[in-house]
Structures are given as structure tokens and as C-alpha cells.
Amino acid sequence: MSAGAALIAVAGIVAILLAHPARTPLFAQSLHADQLAEVEERLADWNIAFTPTSENIIVDAGRRNDLLLRLSLAGIPHQHLASTAEALGNIGVLTPEPVADAQARIGLAGDIEGSLRGIEGIEDARVILAPAQRGEFADGSDREASAGVRLRMRDGAALSAQAVAGIRAFVAASVPQLRRERVTIVDDRGIALDSSAGDGDAADLTRSLQSAFDSTFGEGAALVRVRAEYDPRQVSEHETRRTALGTQAIEQTRRSESYDGGGKRYRHLDEGQDRGSDTRDSTAYAAPGVLKRLSAAVFVDESRALDLAKMRELAAAAIGYDRSRGDTLAVEAVDFHRGLVVRKDIWWLLYGTVVPAAPVVVLAIAIIVAARFAFPPMAALVQSMLERATLERASKSVAGFAPARVRSLLEREPPHAAAAIISALPAATATAVLDLYPPAERDAIVGRMQRRTSPLVDDPEELLRRCG
């Protein structure tokens, strides 16, 4: 096989390796089906080639570390959640009932967590279920079922009061004998999320009123700030109401006392009559977080000359202002501070255009100047190398010729070229060729054949003479 064919084969192998890089599993451990689905969906969104398997994902070996870092920053894959079917699959015939109940709760919690992950704005969820429990002793009280939900939100996401109420209702409906009031929801900061605030959510009210003013009076005409205060107490009220069935009183009581025989006998009589009634018994609970009062402030740009009274009425209606509740609403015209806009003339615009391009222009000029000074020496060097190569080829071609033949071949060569070629010939041939030249041409050629002696190193012949 020739060298060219071997080179082509090696190049082909390298091209095949570059076109098909090494492949490796993305994760060191096997993943579950839900985790694989998450990773595959994200890689598809990133337009990254991969090969799915039953327990892992195959990717290019060179991109593995980068993909692991990107997936870690995105929080993928999530922790595997054991579903009800998976949890109950480990229960056997001899499994104790408490263990079976615990496994069922774990599976139910996993189902709820997986469902909550699909809600917009929720990155992850953790659910803990506490079942209902009867009192163990006669004087003990029963304990109702309860649930704790911890939500990890995506960056910049927030749940509205309606969304929190929906999550609470969903969890309560998923667990038997669980009331909504027994479901506690917190975020990843440990702050309780409550749906009882309703329309009193300060952030929602601020956005709603601000957007209304911006759409009506224009951007920057007013600035809105709303603050909501909530009652942290849990209030319980019990009321019993009885209504008479007729016009007479519900109950009638008569008491009488008498003495007979000179005070020797005493008689006491109590008579009572209950005519019946319509009885209604009601109990009301108020969970912590009930809206206590609202405080709103509207800053109006006085340069717009807007009707403050009208804006106050609109703001009161938008936020649900209630004076009896202790709400406060302030609408004032103030001077908005706006920074002066400095106008730049044409020279500033030209400066902004030229300055970014200055490094490129300077580099281009430097390259042109360097090429201008370096081109002549480089051209002379290249020409000298070409001439030297030509002379070497000519010297090799005339090495075996007769002196007369060499003289005829060098007829049109300049003295320096002839000197270079003759110098490469054997001494006898060179002497015979020089004898064929006229004296003037011979002297010119011989003068160019003489070597210059380096001032640092003596001539080799002189060194040999001194040593001899």
C-alpha cells in the first residue's frame, strides 16, 4: 500500500470518528420512567441528540458534563415519587395492617405530589398525610385527619389566592375524611399560603389597580401601592336560636307557696309548660389569615391635572374599600421626579460610532504597516531560496558532464550563478571549466566563488595549518 493510500485511509477513519463521536450514558445510576420522561422532554426542548434506553439516556461523551450541569441548574430530574400502585405492590398477604396503611399513605402522597408538579408555577411539592385517629382511652379525644403541603415555586412565580384555594380543595378531596381547614400549605420559605384573603391579596390588588390606571390615564400618570393586613387568629362562633311556634311564649313557669294550720304545714308548688319551638344551632369557623384591613396609596402626577375625586372613587371600587373595616385610601397629586434627558449632538453620535470600531481600525493599520515593511525582505528571502534550489538542481544535472559541455550550458548564466554551479563541481572539472572562460569573466566568477571569513571563527584551512 502506498503512502498516499495509507494517508487517505487514516483521514477516512478520523472523519468517521469525528462524525460519530463516542457515546456514553448520561447518568451514573438508573432512572425511573417518570425521571426519564422529564429528561427526554428537556433535551428535546434544547434540541440535543440523544438515544433513550429503558433505564438511562445515551449522549455524546464530550457533552455529558455540560448536560449534567444544565440539568442540575434546571432541577431535573426530580426525586422519584412512589405511586399508589408501586407502594401497594410491595404489600404481601402477611403484611401487618399498620404497615399496609402506611404504604397506602405513602403512595397517595406520591400521587398528590405528582399532580401538584403539573400546576403552573410549581417546581416541586412535598405532601405529608396524618390519618384520623380515635382516642385510645375513654377520656381521650379523637384526632381528625390533616395534611401538610410544601411547595417549591419556580423563579418569579407566585400563586394567587384562587390557586391556593384550589390546591387546598384538591388535597382535601384526595384524602378520605380530610377537611379543607385541616390542610396547611407553605412555600419553600416557610410562609403559609392562605386562600381566605380572597380579593384582599395586596399584590393582586396593586397589579389590578395599576394596570387600570395605566390603561385609562396613560403610563406613568399614577403610582399605586396597596398593603393588606390579615388576622392571624382562628375564630369559632356557636349560635343557638329558638323561635316560638305560635303567639304564646315558648316556656311558662308558675310557682306557688302556702302555709296551713297556723304555719305548721308548708306547701310549695312549681309548674312548668314547654310549648315547643323551632331550634336552629349553627357553628362558624374562621381560619387564620382573614383580611383585617386594607391600606392603599395612589400617587398622581400633578402635571397631568387629573381629577383626584374621580380617581379616588375608581380606586375605592377596584380594591373593595370598606370604611367600617378600618380601610384607608389616600389619593394625592405629587411632583414626580424625572431625570433630565441629556441630548447629544452629532459629534457624540459620531464618537459613539467611531470608538467601538477604533480597535479594529488600529489593528488593520498595524497589519498593513507591518506587511509593508516585511514584504520586501520576505520577497527577497523567497527569491533567494528559489534561486538556491534552482542552482542545486542545475549543479546536480551537470555533475557528470565534460568541461566543454558544462561551459556551453553556462553560456547565458550570470557570474554569480556560474560561480555557484562551478563551486559544486569536482576540483579538476571546475578548473577545466574556468580555463574555458575569458580572463575577465573568469575573474568575475572566481571572485564570487571566494568565501568570506567569519570574524568570530577562523577559516578551516587556517586552523588545519596551525595545528599541523
Short mmCIF file of C-alpha atoms in Angstrom, two decimals:
data_model
loop_
_atom_site.label_atom_id
_atom_site.label_comp_id
_atom_site.label_asym_id
_atom_site.label_seq_id
_atom_site.Cartn_x
_atom_site.Cartn_y
_atom_site.Cartn_z
CA MET A 1 0.00 0.00 0.00
CA SER A 2 1.41 3.38 -0.97
CA ALA A 3 1.88 6.24 1.44
CA GLY A 4 -0.91 8.24 -0.24
CA ALA A 5 -3.40 5.40 0.16
CA ALA A 6 -2.47 4.97 3.84
CA LEU A 7 -2.90 8.70 4.43
CA ILE A 8 -6.33 8.61 2.79
CA ALA A 9 -7.35 5.63 4.95
CA VAL A 10 -6.25 7.39 8.15
CA ALA A 11 -8.10 10.55 7.12
CA GLY A 12 -11.24 8.50 6.46
CA ILE A 13 -11.05 6.85 9.89
CA VAL A 14 -10.60 10.23 11.58
CA ALA A 15 -13.55 11.65 9.65
CA ILE A 16 -15.74 8.72 10.73
CA LEU A 17 -14.73 9.19 14.38
CA LEU A 18 -15.45 12.91 14.21
CA ALA A 19 -18.80 12.32 12.55
CA HIS A 20 -19.72 9.65 15.13
CA PRO A 21 -18.21 10.68 18.49
CA ALA A 22 -18.06 8.37 21.48
CA ARG A 23 -21.39 7.75 23.23
CA THR A 24 -21.88 7.27 26.96
CA PRO A 25 -24.75 7.02 29.49
CA LEU A 26 -25.77 10.43 30.83
CA PHE A 27 -26.36 9.33 34.43
CA ALA A 28 -24.25 7.05 36.58
CA GLN A 29 -27.34 5.36 38.08
CA SER A 30 -30.52 4.03 36.56
CA LEU A 31 -33.56 6.32 36.42
CA HIS A 32 -37.27 5.64 36.81
CA ALA A 33 -39.74 6.10 33.99
CA ASP A 34 -41.04 9.47 35.23
CA GLN A 35 -37.49 10.81 35.59
CA LEU A 36 -36.55 9.61 32.10
CA ALA A 37 -39.61 11.36 30.68
CA GLU A 38 -38.56 14.64 32.34
CA VAL A 39 -35.01 14.47 31.00
CA GLU A 40 -36.10 13.47 27.50
CA GLU A 41 -38.56 16.35 27.34
CA ARG A 42 -35.94 18.88 28.41
CA LEU A 43 -33.27 17.55 26.00
CA ALA A 44 -35.80 17.72 23.18
CA ASP A 45 -36.53 21.35 24.09
CA TRP A 46 -32.79 22.08 23.94
CA ASN A 47 -32.54 20.36 20.52
CA ILE A 48 -29.89 17.91 21.74
CA ALA A 49 -29.48 14.50 20.14
CA PHE A 50 -29.87 11.53 22.50
CA THR A 51 -30.76 7.84 22.48
CA PRO A 52 -33.24 6.71 25.17
CA THR A 53 -32.95 3.32 26.84
CA SER A 54 -35.08 1.57 29.44
CA GLU A 55 -33.07 2.94 32.39
CA ASN A 56 -30.80 5.70 31.06
CA ILE A 57 -30.11 8.12 28.21
CA ILE A 58 -27.16 7.86 25.82
CA VAL A 59 -25.49 11.12 24.74
CA ASP A 60 -22.19 12.27 23.25
CA ALA A 61 -19.35 11.72 25.70
CA GLY A 62 -17.94 15.20 25.06
CA ARG A 63 -21.20 16.90 26.09
CA ARG A 64 -22.02 14.78 29.14
CA ASN A 65 -20.62 17.13 31.80
CA ASP A 66 -22.22 20.18 30.20
CA LEU A 67 -25.61 18.47 30.02
CA LEU A 68 -25.41 17.31 33.64
CA LEU A 69 -24.65 20.88 34.74
CA ARG A 70 -27.54 22.33 32.73
CA LEU A 71 -29.96 19.71 34.02
CA SER A 72 -28.82 20.31 37.60
CA LEU A 73 -29.41 24.06 37.27
CA ALA A 74 -32.87 23.33 35.88
CA GLY A 75 -33.68 21.00 38.79
CA ILE A 76 -34.11 17.94 36.57
CA PRO A 77 -34.75 15.14 37.18
CA HIS A 78 -36.99 15.46 40.21
CA GLN A 79 -36.95 12.94 43.01
CA HIS A 80 -38.87 9.81 42.13
CA LEU A 81 -42.35 9.62 43.62
CA ALA A 82 -43.77 6.24 44.62
CA SER A 83 -47.31 5.97 43.24
CA THR A 84 -50.13 4.08 44.92
CA ALA A 85 -49.71 1.12 42.60
CA GLU A 86 -45.97 0.96 43.31
CA ALA A 87 -46.44 1.29 47.08
CA LEU A 88 -49.17 -1.35 47.27
CA GLY A 89 -47.18 -3.69 45.05
CA ASN A 90 -44.81 -4.37 47.95
CA ILE A 91 -47.60 -5.47 50.29
CA GLY A 92 -48.00 -9.20 50.83
CA VAL A 93 -50.59 -11.41 52.47
CA LEU A 94 -48.75 -11.44 55.80
CA THR A 95 -48.06 -7.69 55.88
CA PRO A 96 -49.40 -6.13 59.13
CA GLU A 97 -52.29 -3.74 58.75
CA PRO A 98 -50.40 -0.68 60.13
CA VAL A 99 -47.61 -1.24 57.61
CA ALA A 100 -50.12 -1.62 54.78
CA ASP A 101 -51.87 1.61 55.83
CA ALA A 102 -48.53 3.45 55.94
CA GLN A 103 -47.63 2.18 52.45
CA ALA A 104 -51.02 3.30 51.16
CA ARG A 105 -50.49 6.79 52.60
CA ILE A 106 -47.03 6.99 51.00
CA GLY A 107 -48.47 6.05 47.63
CA LEU A 108 -51.35 8.53 47.99
CA ALA A 109 -48.92 11.30 48.95
CA GLY A 110 -46.82 10.48 45.88
CA ASP A 111 -49.88 10.72 43.63
CA ILE A 112 -50.76 14.12 45.07
CA GLU A 113 -47.18 15.40 44.73
CA GLY A 114 -47.01 14.30 41.11
CA SER A 115 -50.28 16.09 40.37
CA LEU A 116 -49.14 19.30 42.07
CA ARG A 117 -45.95 19.35 39.98
CA GLY A 118 -48.07 19.84 36.90
CA ILE A 119 -49.57 23.12 38.15
CA GLU A 120 -48.17 26.24 36.51
CA GLY A 121 -45.54 27.95 38.64
CA ILE A 122 -44.86 24.95 40.93
CA GLU A 123 -41.42 23.37 40.58
CA ASP A 124 -41.80 20.64 43.20
CA ALA A 125 -44.13 19.60 46.02
CA ARG A 126 -43.93 17.58 49.21
CA VAL A 127 -47.04 16.18 50.92
CA ILE A 128 -47.28 14.66 54.42
CA LEU A 129 -50.53 12.96 55.43
CA ALA A 130 -51.61 12.32 59.02
CA PRO A 131 -54.60 9.94 59.23
CA ALA A 132 -57.56 10.32 61.54
CA GLN A 133 -57.13 8.60 64.90
CA ARG A 134 -59.61 7.67 67.60
CA GLY A 135 -58.89 8.31 71.25
CA GLU A 136 -57.19 5.36 72.90
CA PHE A 137 -58.77 5.98 76.30
CA ALA A 138 -62.27 6.81 77.44
CA ASP A 139 -61.38 10.38 78.29
CA GLY A 140 -59.25 10.83 75.17
CA SER A 141 -60.37 12.91 72.20
CA ASP A 142 -60.40 11.89 68.58
CA ARG A 143 -57.95 13.45 66.14
CA GLU A 144 -59.05 14.46 62.67
CA ALA A 145 -57.05 13.77 59.53
CA SER A 146 -54.64 16.52 58.47
CA ALA A 147 -52.19 17.22 55.68
CA GLY A 148 -49.13 19.39 55.22
CA VAL A 149 -48.09 20.62 51.76
CA ARG A 150 -44.78 22.31 50.98
CA LEU A 151 -44.46 23.92 47.55
CA ARG A 152 -41.26 24.97 45.80
CA MET A 153 -42.07 27.68 43.30
CA ARG A 154 -40.28 28.48 40.06
CA ASP A 155 -38.26 31.69 39.88
CA GLY A 156 -40.57 34.69 39.71
CA ALA A 157 -43.75 32.60 40.03
CA ALA A 158 -46.47 33.26 42.59
CA LEU A 159 -49.78 31.57 43.35
CA SER A 160 -52.97 33.57 43.51
CA ALA A 161 -55.49 33.15 46.29
CA GLN A 162 -57.75 31.20 43.92
CA ALA A 163 -54.90 28.80 43.08
CA VAL A 164 -54.16 28.21 46.77
CA ALA A 165 -57.83 27.52 47.41
CA GLY A 166 -57.89 25.07 44.51
CA ILE A 167 -54.83 23.22 45.82
CA ARG A 168 -56.35 23.00 49.29
CA ALA A 169 -59.61 21.63 47.87
CA PHE A 170 -57.73 19.15 45.67
CA VAL A 171 -55.72 17.76 48.59
CA ALA A 172 -58.79 17.56 50.83
CA ALA A 173 -60.75 15.70 48.15
CA SER A 174 -57.89 13.23 47.60
CA VAL A 175 -57.69 12.07 51.23
CA PRO A 176 -60.65 10.41 52.98
CA GLN A 177 -62.12 12.24 56.00
CA LEU A 178 -59.93 15.32 55.42
CA ARG A 179 -61.50 18.76 55.69
CA ARG A 180 -60.10 21.77 53.87
CA GLU A 181 -59.44 23.57 57.14
CA ARG A 182 -57.03 20.79 58.12
CA VAL A 183 -54.76 21.33 55.08
CA THR A 184 -51.75 23.59 55.66
CA ILE A 185 -49.85 24.92 52.64
CA VAL A 186 -46.45 26.62 52.90
CA ASP A 187 -43.88 27.69 50.32
CA ASP A 188 -40.16 26.94 50.32
CA ARG A 189 -39.57 29.97 52.57
CA GLY A 190 -41.86 28.57 55.27
CA ILE A 191 -44.56 31.21 54.69
CA ALA A 192 -48.11 29.90 54.97
CA LEU A 193 -50.22 30.32 51.85
CA ASP A 194 -53.85 31.03 52.66
CA SER A 195 -56.80 31.41 50.33
CA SER A 196 -59.06 33.16 52.83
CA ALA A 197 -57.70 36.58 51.87
CA GLY A 198 -59.67 36.39 48.60
CA ASP A 199 -59.65 39.69 46.75
CA GLY A 200 -57.62 41.22 49.57
CA ASP A 201 -54.39 39.91 48.16
CA ALA A 202 -52.22 43.01 48.16
CA ALA A 203 -50.10 42.04 45.17
CA ASP A 204 -53.12 41.22 43.01
CA LEU A 205 -54.87 44.43 44.02
CA THR A 206 -51.78 46.50 43.27
CA ARG A 207 -51.36 44.99 39.82
CA SER A 208 -55.06 45.29 39.03
CA LEU A 209 -55.38 48.93 40.05
CA GLN A 210 -52.05 49.92 38.47
CA SER A 211 -52.97 48.36 35.13
CA ALA A 212 -56.38 50.06 35.22
CA PHE A 213 -54.82 53.49 35.77
CA ASP A 214 -52.14 52.90 33.13
CA SER A 215 -54.74 51.89 30.56
CA THR A 216 -57.06 54.79 31.40
CA PHE A 217 -54.79 57.75 32.15
CA GLY A 218 -51.59 56.63 30.42
CA GLU A 219 -48.29 55.15 31.53
CA GLY A 220 -46.68 56.98 34.45
CA ALA A 221 -49.76 59.02 35.36
CA ALA A 222 -50.21 57.31 38.73
CA LEU A 223 -48.33 55.03 41.08
CA VAL A 224 -50.29 52.55 43.23
CA ARG A 225 -49.30 50.81 46.45
CA VAL A 226 -51.64 48.50 48.40
CA ARG A 227 -50.96 46.87 51.77
CA ALA A 228 -53.17 44.20 53.31
CA GLU A 229 -53.31 43.18 56.97
CA TYR A 230 -54.63 39.77 57.98
CA ASP A 231 -55.97 38.43 61.26
CA PRO A 232 -53.72 35.60 62.48
CA ARG A 233 -56.33 34.32 64.97
CA GLN A 234 -58.63 31.34 64.48
CA VAL A 235 -62.17 32.33 65.47
CA SER A 236 -65.03 29.94 66.28
CA GLU A 237 -68.63 31.14 66.87
CA HIS A 238 -71.51 28.97 68.12
CA GLU A 239 -75.10 30.26 67.93
CA THR A 240 -78.37 28.62 69.06
CA ARG A 241 -81.68 30.29 68.12
CA ARG A 242 -85.17 29.18 69.26
CA THR A 243 -88.33 30.54 67.66
CA ALA A 244 -91.84 30.11 69.17
CA LEU A 245 -94.27 28.08 67.10
CA GLY A 246 -97.24 30.30 67.94
CA THR A 247 -98.02 33.59 69.56
CA GLN A 248 -97.51 32.35 73.10
CA ALA A 249 -94.23 32.06 74.90
CA ILE A 250 -92.07 29.04 74.39
CA GLU A 251 -91.97 28.17 78.09
CA GLN A 252 -94.21 29.10 81.00
CA THR A 253 -93.37 28.54 84.70
CA ARG A 254 -95.62 29.05 87.76
CA ARG A 255 -94.57 28.80 91.40
CA SER A 256 -96.81 28.88 94.49
CA GLU A 257 -96.26 28.60 98.29
CA SER A 258 -98.81 28.19 101.10
CA TYR A 259 -98.93 27.60 104.91
CA ASP A 260 -101.74 25.73 106.74
CA GLY A 261 -102.56 25.05 110.38
CA GLY A 262 -101.05 28.11 111.82
CA GLY A 263 -97.85 27.65 109.99
CA LYS A 264 -97.41 24.04 110.83
CA ARG A 265 -97.63 22.85 107.24
CA TYR A 266 -95.81 24.29 104.24
CA ARG A 267 -96.75 23.68 100.63
CA HIS A 268 -94.52 24.54 97.62
CA LEU A 269 -95.67 24.03 94.02
CA ASP A 270 -93.70 24.57 90.77
CA GLU A 271 -95.43 24.16 87.43
CA GLY A 272 -93.77 24.47 84.02
CA GLN A 273 -95.06 24.25 80.47
CA ASP A 274 -92.96 23.98 77.27
CA ARG A 275 -94.99 24.63 74.14
CA GLY A 276 -92.17 23.68 71.75
CA SER A 277 -90.05 25.82 69.42
CA ASP A 278 -88.13 25.90 66.18
CA THR A 279 -84.48 25.47 67.23
CA ARG A 280 -81.55 26.27 64.97
CA ASP A 281 -77.97 25.53 66.06
CA SER A 282 -75.08 26.90 63.93
CA THR A 283 -71.30 26.95 64.32
CA ALA A 284 -68.98 29.17 62.25
CA TYR A 285 -65.20 28.83 61.96
CA ALA A 286 -62.81 31.48 60.64
CA ALA A 287 -59.35 30.21 59.73
CA PRO A 288 -56.27 32.36 60.37
CA GLY A 289 -55.48 34.86 57.64
CA VAL A 290 -58.84 36.61 57.30
CA LEU A 291 -58.48 40.06 55.79
CA LYS A 292 -58.41 42.62 58.58
CA ARG A 293 -57.93 45.92 56.76
CA LEU A 294 -56.56 47.45 53.57
CA SER A 295 -54.29 50.46 53.19
CA ALA A 296 -53.90 51.96 49.72
CA ALA A 297 -51.99 54.97 48.44
CA VAL A 298 -52.27 56.47 44.96
CA PHE A 299 -49.60 58.94 43.85
CA VAL A 300 -50.84 61.09 40.95
CA ASP A 301 -48.62 63.16 38.68
CA GLU A 302 -49.68 66.75 39.30
CA SER A 303 -48.50 67.81 35.83
CA ARG A 304 -51.34 65.72 34.31
CA ALA A 305 -54.02 67.77 36.13
CA LEU A 306 -56.24 64.72 36.70
CA ASP A 307 -59.49 64.62 38.69
CA LEU A 308 -58.44 63.28 42.09
CA ALA A 309 -62.00 62.74 43.31
CA LYS A 310 -62.83 60.55 40.34
CA MET A 311 -59.60 58.59 40.75
CA ARG A 312 -60.42 58.06 44.43
CA GLU A 313 -63.84 56.64 43.58
CA LEU A 314 -62.35 54.32 40.98
CA ALA A 315 -59.63 53.14 43.36
CA ALA A 316 -62.14 52.51 46.17
CA ALA A 317 -64.31 50.40 43.88
CA ALA A 318 -61.35 48.47 42.44
CA ILE A 319 -59.83 47.40 45.77
CA GLY A 320 -63.11 46.87 47.66
CA TYR A 321 -62.66 49.77 50.07
CA ASP A 322 -64.65 49.34 53.32
CA ARG A 323 -64.52 52.15 55.85
CA SER A 324 -66.25 50.11 58.56
CA ARG A 325 -63.45 47.58 58.38
CA GLY A 326 -60.88 50.30 59.02
CA ASP A 327 -59.56 50.60 55.46
CA THR A 328 -57.61 53.71 54.45
CA LEU A 329 -57.29 55.20 50.96
CA ALA A 330 -55.13 58.22 50.13
CA VAL A 331 -55.04 59.86 46.69
CA GLU A 332 -52.68 62.82 46.35
CA ALA A 333 -51.13 64.77 43.49
CA VAL A 334 -47.36 64.99 43.80
CA ASP A 335 -44.49 66.24 41.69
CA PHE A 336 -42.91 63.22 40.02
CA HIS A 337 -39.14 63.43 39.86
CA ARG A 338 -37.91 62.73 36.37
CA GLY A 339 -34.26 62.84 35.38
CA LEU A 340 -33.24 65.30 32.69
CA VAL A 341 -32.59 63.72 29.34
CA VAL A 342 -29.27 64.97 28.01
CA ARG A 343 -29.38 65.42 24.26
CA LYS A 344 -26.14 64.70 22.48
CA ASP A 345 -25.12 66.42 19.29
CA ILE A 346 -23.86 64.86 16.09
CA TRP A 347 -20.29 64.72 17.39
CA TRP A 348 -21.36 62.47 20.25
CA LEU A 349 -23.13 60.20 17.79
CA LEU A 350 -20.01 60.11 15.62
CA TYR A 351 -17.89 59.44 18.69
CA GLY A 352 -20.15 56.57 19.69
CA THR A 353 -19.80 55.10 16.21
CA VAL A 354 -16.04 55.50 15.83
CA VAL A 355 -14.87 54.50 19.30
CA PRO A 356 -16.20 50.91 19.20
CA ALA A 357 -14.56 50.41 15.80
CA ALA A 358 -11.24 52.04 16.80
CA PRO A 359 -9.50 48.82 17.97
CA VAL A 360 -10.33 47.07 14.71
CA VAL A 361 -9.14 50.03 12.64
CA VAL A 362 -5.88 50.31 14.61
CA LEU A 363 -5.25 46.58 14.24
CA ALA A 364 -5.87 46.75 10.49
CA ILE A 365 -3.48 49.70 10.09
CA ALA A 366 -0.82 47.89 12.13
CA ILE A 367 -1.16 44.80 9.93
CA ILE A 368 -0.85 46.90 6.76
CA VAL A 369 2.24 48.75 8.05
CA ALA A 370 3.88 45.52 9.19
CA ALA A 371 3.18 43.92 5.83
CA ARG A 372 4.58 46.98 4.04
CA PHE A 373 7.93 46.74 5.85
CA ALA A 374 8.11 42.97 6.00
CA PHE A 375 7.17 42.22 2.40
CA PRO A 376 10.45 43.26 0.66
CA PRO A 377 12.73 41.18 2.94
CA MET A 378 10.35 38.25 2.76
CA ALA A 379 10.18 38.52 -1.02
CA ALA A 380 13.97 38.67 -1.26
CA LEU A 381 14.27 35.65 1.03
CA VAL A 382 11.80 33.65 -1.02
CA GLN A 383 13.56 34.64 -4.25
CA SER A 384 16.93 33.65 -2.79
CA MET A 385 15.57 30.29 -1.71
CA LEU A 386 14.11 29.68 -5.15
CA GLU A 387 17.39 30.60 -6.84
CA ARG A 388 19.32 28.34 -4.48
CA ALA A 389 17.01 25.46 -5.23
CA THR A 390 17.38 26.09 -8.97
CA LEU A 391 21.18 26.20 -8.70
CA GLU A 392 21.27 22.97 -6.71
CA ARG A 393 19.21 21.21 -9.34
CA ALA A 394 21.47 22.61 -12.11
CA SER A 395 24.63 21.56 -10.24
CA LYS A 396 23.36 18.01 -9.88
CA SER A 397 22.39 17.87 -13.54
CA VAL A 398 25.86 18.93 -14.84
CA ALA A 399 27.94 16.99 -12.31
CA GLY A 400 28.80 14.20 -14.76
CA PHE A 401 29.26 16.34 -17.90
CA ALA A 402 32.54 17.13 -19.64
CA PRO A 403 34.06 20.61 -19.05
CA ALA A 404 33.19 21.77 -22.56
CA ARG A 405 29.59 20.61 -22.10
CA VAL A 406 29.37 22.43 -18.76
CA ARG A 407 30.81 25.57 -20.34
CA SER A 408 28.19 25.52 -23.07
CA LEU A 409 25.37 25.09 -20.53
CA LEU A 410 26.63 28.07 -18.50
CA GLU A 411 26.94 30.29 -21.53
CA ARG A 412 23.98 32.53 -20.65
CA GLU A 413 24.25 32.30 -16.84
CA PRO A 414 25.36 35.38 -14.89
CA PRO A 415 28.66 35.25 -12.98
CA HIS A 416 27.10 34.54 -9.57
CA ALA A 417 25.02 31.65 -10.97
CA ALA A 418 28.01 30.20 -12.79
CA ALA A 419 30.11 30.56 -9.62
CA ALA A 420 27.52 28.65 -7.58
CA ILE A 421 27.30 25.81 -10.10
CA ILE A 422 31.07 25.53 -10.67
CA SER A 423 31.67 25.50 -6.89
CA ALA A 424 29.64 22.30 -6.63
CA LEU A 425 31.76 20.51 -9.28
CA PRO A 426 34.86 18.44 -8.52
CA ALA A 427 38.06 20.49 -8.33
CA ALA A 428 39.54 19.14 -11.60
CA THR A 429 36.33 19.72 -13.52
CA ALA A 430 35.89 23.19 -12.01
CA THR A 431 39.47 24.16 -13.02
CA ALA A 432 38.95 22.90 -16.57
CA VAL A 433 35.69 24.79 -16.91
CA LEU A 434 37.23 28.03 -15.60
CA ASP A 435 40.07 27.71 -18.13
CA LEU A 436 37.48 27.83 -20.93
CA TYR A 437 36.26 31.30 -19.82
CA PRO A 438 37.87 34.56 -20.99
CA PRO A 439 40.08 36.16 -18.34
CA ALA A 440 37.60 38.90 -17.44
CA GLU A 441 34.66 36.55 -16.99
CA ARG A 442 36.90 34.04 -15.19
CA ASP A 443 37.98 36.69 -12.67
CA ALA A 444 34.35 37.71 -12.05
CA ILE A 445 33.34 34.10 -11.45
CA VAL A 446 36.36 33.35 -9.24
CA GLY A 447 35.69 36.49 -7.18
CA ARG A 448 32.18 35.25 -6.43
CA MET A 449 33.45 31.76 -5.61
CA GLN A 450 35.67 33.07 -2.78
CA ARG A 451 34.07 32.63 0.70
CA ARG A 452 34.08 35.31 3.32
CA THR A 453 35.92 34.53 6.53
CA SER A 454 33.86 34.93 9.70
CA PRO A 455 35.43 37.36 12.17
CA LEU A 456 34.45 35.03 15.04
CA VAL A 457 35.61 31.68 13.63
CA ASP A 458 38.88 31.21 11.65
CA ASP A 459 38.95 29.60 8.25
CA PRO A 460 39.13 25.75 8.48
CA GLU A 461 42.25 25.60 6.29
CA GLU A 462 43.97 28.13 8.55
CA LEU A 463 43.06 26.04 11.60
CA LEU A 464 44.49 22.90 9.96
CA ARG A 465 47.67 24.76 9.05
CA ARG A 466 48.16 25.96 12.61
CA CYS A 467 47.57 22.54 14.06
CA GLY A 468 49.93 20.92 11.54
#
